XYZ file of C-alpha atoms in Angstrom:
341
model
C 86.681 28.385 54.692
C 87.748 31.795 53.410
C 85.806 34.748 54.790
C 84.783 37.281 52.170
C 84.372 40.837 53.454
C 82.059 43.326 51.823
C 84.811 45.926 51.880
C 88.556 45.866 52.470
C 89.602 49.253 53.871
C 93.286 49.992 53.338
C 94.408 52.667 55.786
C 93.488 53.323 59.412
C 93.650 57.113 59.498
C 90.637 59.385 60.075
C 89.114 58.533 56.684
C 89.434 54.777 57.063
C 88.182 54.890 60.650
C 85.073 56.877 59.802
C 84.459 54.650 56.770
C 84.561 51.628 59.081
C 81.848 53.170 61.257
C 79.669 54.256 58.359
C 79.997 50.870 56.651
C 78.555 49.332 59.804
C 75.583 51.663 59.513
C 75.072 50.272 56.021
C 75.320 46.634 57.152
C 78.604 46.037 55.359
C 81.252 43.725 56.799
C 84.652 45.392 57.110
C 88.283 44.341 57.261
C 90.602 47.298 57.904
C 94.388 47.288 57.468
C 96.840 49.724 59.042
C 100.550 49.521 58.233
C 101.639 51.256 61.432
C 101.472 49.926 64.994
C 98.559 52.189 65.885
C 95.505 53.664 64.236
C 95.073 57.380 63.617
C 97.139 58.260 60.562
C 98.405 61.835 60.453
C 96.747 62.684 63.774
C 99.538 60.697 65.417
C 101.933 63.444 64.304
C 100.214 66.122 66.412
C 98.754 64.432 69.525
C 99.070 67.550 71.698
C 97.917 70.056 69.063
C 94.391 71.458 69.230
C 92.014 70.546 66.401
C 89.553 73.373 65.717
C 88.046 72.609 62.321
C 85.684 69.681 62.946
C 82.077 70.827 63.030
C 80.411 70.973 66.491
C 83.578 69.650 68.154
C 85.135 72.103 70.636
C 88.909 72.636 70.419
C 90.219 69.139 71.132
C 93.708 67.664 71.311
C 94.654 65.447 68.406
C 95.092 62.406 70.642
C 91.546 62.790 71.973
C 90.116 63.156 68.445
C 91.942 59.936 67.586
C 90.495 58.138 70.615
C 86.967 59.144 69.617
C 87.498 58.076 66.002
C 88.844 54.661 67.017
C 86.003 54.061 69.451
C 83.491 55.029 66.772
C 85.203 52.881 64.121
C 84.935 49.775 66.315
C 81.227 50.212 67.033
C 80.078 47.556 64.553
C 82.916 45.091 65.224
C 85.107 45.356 62.126
C 88.159 43.135 61.774
C 91.244 45.336 62.237
C 94.844 44.399 61.445
C 97.655 46.599 62.797
C 101.252 46.499 61.568
C 99.851 44.988 58.380
C 100.876 46.432 55.045
C 99.027 45.443 51.881
C 101.669 44.815 49.224
C 99.644 43.340 46.365
C 96.089 43.689 45.104
C 94.534 41.496 42.414
C 91.048 40.794 41.095
C 89.508 37.529 39.957
C 85.861 36.651 39.309
C 84.640 39.956 40.788
C 86.527 39.366 44.038
C 89.582 41.272 45.249
C 92.569 39.537 46.817
C 94.790 41.632 49.074
C 98.135 40.107 50.057
C 99.797 41.523 53.172
C 103.467 41.686 54.142
C 103.070 38.617 56.356
C 101.988 36.435 53.455
C 98.283 36.315 54.260
C 95.606 36.785 51.606
C 92.385 38.640 52.404
C 89.334 38.508 50.162
C 86.768 41.252 49.641
C 83.946 42.177 47.307
C 85.180 45.785 47.138
C 88.233 47.812 48.134
C 88.329 51.266 49.720
C 91.741 52.955 49.525
C 92.326 55.432 52.378
C 96.116 55.665 52.480
C 96.369 59.459 52.515
C 99.733 60.470 51.107
C 100.992 56.894 51.346
C 102.395 54.885 54.240
C 104.329 57.506 56.201
C 107.069 56.457 58.620
C 109.413 58.735 60.594
C 113.072 58.534 59.680
C 114.819 56.665 62.475
C 117.967 57.714 64.277
C 120.839 55.980 62.392
C 123.176 55.232 65.302
C 123.646 52.949 68.297
C 120.800 53.175 70.823
C 120.937 51.366 74.160
C 117.895 49.123 74.633
C 117.063 50.572 78.045
C 116.390 54.066 76.702
C 113.841 53.153 74.018
C 110.932 54.451 76.119
C 112.484 57.921 76.224
C 113.088 58.289 72.490
C 110.133 59.752 70.600
C 109.265 60.257 66.951
C 106.001 62.009 67.805
C 105.503 64.769 70.345
C 105.555 63.167 73.816
C 102.878 63.551 76.450
C 103.212 66.983 78.044
C 103.135 65.570 81.579
C 106.051 63.274 80.769
C 108.320 66.168 79.782
C 107.231 68.772 82.339
C 110.253 69.691 84.430
C 112.469 67.389 82.346
C 115.260 68.019 79.858
C 114.091 67.354 76.298
C 116.494 67.337 73.363
C 115.002 67.777 69.896
C 117.024 66.691 66.877
C 116.101 68.501 63.670
C 116.027 71.949 62.119
C 112.743 72.175 60.243
C 109.416 73.788 61.100
C 108.174 70.845 63.164
C 111.344 70.676 65.271
C 111.281 74.392 66.090
C 107.513 74.459 66.715
C 107.835 71.500 69.080
C 110.729 73.168 70.903
C 108.560 76.222 71.591
C 105.602 74.070 72.596
C 107.652 71.869 74.929
C 109.085 74.944 76.649
C 105.537 76.215 77.235
C 104.802 72.961 79.099
C 107.671 73.568 81.489
C 110.342 71.423 79.860
C 113.966 72.430 79.627
C 114.597 72.252 75.878
C 117.720 71.930 73.768
C 117.733 71.631 69.984
C 120.535 70.130 67.936
C 120.840 70.374 64.177
C 123.418 69.064 61.738
C 123.573 72.221 59.598
C 124.728 75.800 60.004
C 121.288 77.374 59.552
C 117.864 76.200 60.674
C 115.318 75.568 57.904
C 112.302 76.641 59.946
C 110.412 79.897 59.404
C 112.486 82.841 60.583
C 109.747 84.192 62.863
C 109.530 80.877 64.727
C 113.312 80.672 65.042
C 113.342 84.148 66.614
C 110.568 83.133 68.987
C 112.471 80.008 69.989
C 115.626 81.960 70.719
C 113.616 84.508 72.704
C 112.430 81.614 74.878
C 116.063 80.960 75.781
C 116.105 77.525 74.174
C 119.617 76.180 73.728
C 120.539 75.535 70.087
C 123.497 73.355 69.094
C 124.330 73.911 65.428
C 126.535 71.578 63.365
C 125.821 68.678 65.719
C 124.523 65.190 64.991
C 123.662 62.368 67.392
C 126.328 59.678 67.135
C 125.062 57.367 69.881
C 122.592 57.064 72.765
C 123.506 55.359 76.037
C 122.135 54.891 79.518
C 123.025 57.444 82.164
C 122.923 57.398 85.958
C 121.503 60.803 86.847
C 119.415 61.271 83.674
C 117.542 58.852 81.446
C 120.193 58.947 78.736
C 123.436 60.445 77.525
C 123.792 61.518 73.904
C 127.082 61.387 72.078
C 126.973 64.578 69.974
C 129.394 64.961 67.099
C 130.403 68.342 65.720
C 130.213 68.047 61.937
C 132.612 70.968 61.510
C 135.579 69.683 63.540
C 134.511 66.047 64.297
C 134.806 66.602 68.046
C 132.338 64.781 70.303
C 130.682 65.685 73.589
C 128.445 63.803 76.016
C 125.080 65.479 76.575
C 122.679 64.391 79.333
C 118.908 64.513 78.887
C 115.647 62.870 79.944
C 113.848 62.619 76.613
C 114.825 62.766 72.944
C 112.464 63.802 70.140
C 113.606 62.976 66.599
C 112.310 65.207 63.786
C 114.306 64.166 60.729
C 111.402 63.978 58.316
C 109.367 61.067 57.017
C 109.698 58.303 54.456
C 106.662 57.917 52.207
C 105.736 54.575 50.642
C 103.008 54.395 48.007
C 104.209 51.219 46.304
C 100.821 49.516 46.676
C 99.292 51.617 43.905
C 102.005 50.397 41.545
C 101.364 46.746 42.418
C 97.738 46.288 41.453
C 96.808 43.913 38.650
C 94.494 46.412 36.955
C 94.677 49.988 35.729
C 93.867 52.874 38.044
C 93.737 56.398 36.617
C 96.086 58.734 38.474
C 96.367 62.460 39.020
C 99.878 63.947 39.099
C 101.247 60.373 38.939
C 100.099 59.654 42.472
C 96.543 60.467 43.551
C 93.659 58.294 42.398
C 91.732 60.306 39.844
C 87.966 60.110 40.379
C 85.656 61.649 37.786
C 82.848 60.991 40.270
C 83.991 61.582 43.881
C 85.309 58.374 45.522
C 84.769 56.200 42.389
C 88.068 55.206 40.806
C 88.480 54.179 37.195
C 88.169 50.495 38.112
C 84.811 48.994 39.173
C 84.767 47.894 42.788
C 87.724 50.034 43.840
C 86.886 53.222 45.703
C 89.009 55.908 47.329
C 88.518 58.486 50.064
C 90.555 61.100 51.882
C 93.786 62.676 50.671
C 94.650 59.816 48.302
C 91.871 60.629 45.854
C 91.438 63.633 43.605
C 88.422 65.338 42.113
C 87.683 68.971 41.350
C 86.662 70.766 44.530
C 88.289 68.242 46.884
C 88.510 69.525 50.486
C 91.651 68.348 52.293
C 90.364 68.722 55.841
C 89.214 66.265 58.505
C 85.656 67.350 57.755
C 86.258 66.583 54.086
C 87.651 63.155 54.984
C 84.453 62.257 56.819
C 82.351 63.367 53.850
C 84.538 61.312 51.505
C 84.213 58.246 53.730
C 80.423 58.410 53.888
C 80.139 58.998 50.158
C 82.497 56.120 49.369
C 80.561 53.711 51.589
C 77.280 54.737 49.980
C 78.834 54.142 46.552
C 80.041 50.725 47.728
C 76.612 49.802 49.058
C 75.028 50.726 45.723
C 77.727 48.801 43.812
C 77.013 45.669 45.857
C 73.253 46.146 46.100
C 71.985 48.377 43.253
C 68.460 48.563 44.732
C 69.652 49.777 48.153
C 68.676 53.207 49.472
C 71.165 55.984 48.583
C 72.407 56.549 52.133
C 72.044 55.380 55.726
C 69.287 56.750 57.915
C 70.492 59.656 60.059
C 71.784 58.528 63.439
C 69.214 60.502 65.452
C 66.435 58.268 64.071
C 68.383 55.090 63.327
C 67.191 51.949 65.115
C 70.771 50.677 65.262
C 71.358 53.142 68.090
C 68.127 52.568 70.042
C 69.624 50.344 72.739
C 72.821 52.400 72.949
C 70.755 55.575 73.298
C 68.784 54.034 76.168
C 72.011 53.119 77.944
C 73.386 56.626 77.490
C 70.197 58.196 78.843
C 70.238 55.900 81.883
C 73.830 56.901 82.646
C 73.191 60.649 82.405
């Protein structure tokens, strides 16, 4: 027998995670899909950066904010699929059918689109990589304890690459940066700061292969793009910052019309309500006048979208959930927390 969810949430970033939690408050069953191998969305790109702009939350590392969001999202036992990309969305008899990239079909009474700027994947290193060094190749900033006292090579010449080079050096890593071009693309002030830190910069070099090494974790085959000469370069960790591929094909593969803003964002005359009944949007993917593109704004969007969904499904329902401080859903959990104080 096919299970029909109250809401299919597409996207497991901050918006989708908070929507999962708030939907539980509103007694809505949730199925959440995340195309990547882990939840968190854009926060995964800055795990060691401090987040300052969430109300009442002290400066907190991105990875810790993500942990809290995931824990909160799972509070009411949603069904969560990782490494699951929705590739087709159709509607029939007031039900939505979402087909994933593994051939499964999921059925929901409503859809909440929380895909941010689309499915974002880091551009991979296009060369031979020995299997035994996979754990030392990173596409997101590695844990600071893992690189402390180690040699980290960063491949890339943009703002992120240079910022990460400076940050890694502050954690006690020996840092080298290699870039294929003759001039770094990062802000000039940051480039000067990086050079002042004594960080080695290898211009006109690309990574042509990655192998195991005896004294270090890996040896990079670096190729000089100017004269085609190659050198072997030993290091412990490699951070790739070559940019990201963005996939928003889902919005072009729905069986109904969705009004767009700037040919991409979902245009919502009323915040979170798209042009098609039963389809809602929250976070960076949706546009309305006055939209706030912050984490705090994402949480507001998520709550508003869920309230709209609840009203769509049950027109006589109350406009919003009871505040958590007086909500009976938390009574037992509150008692447990008080006992453990």
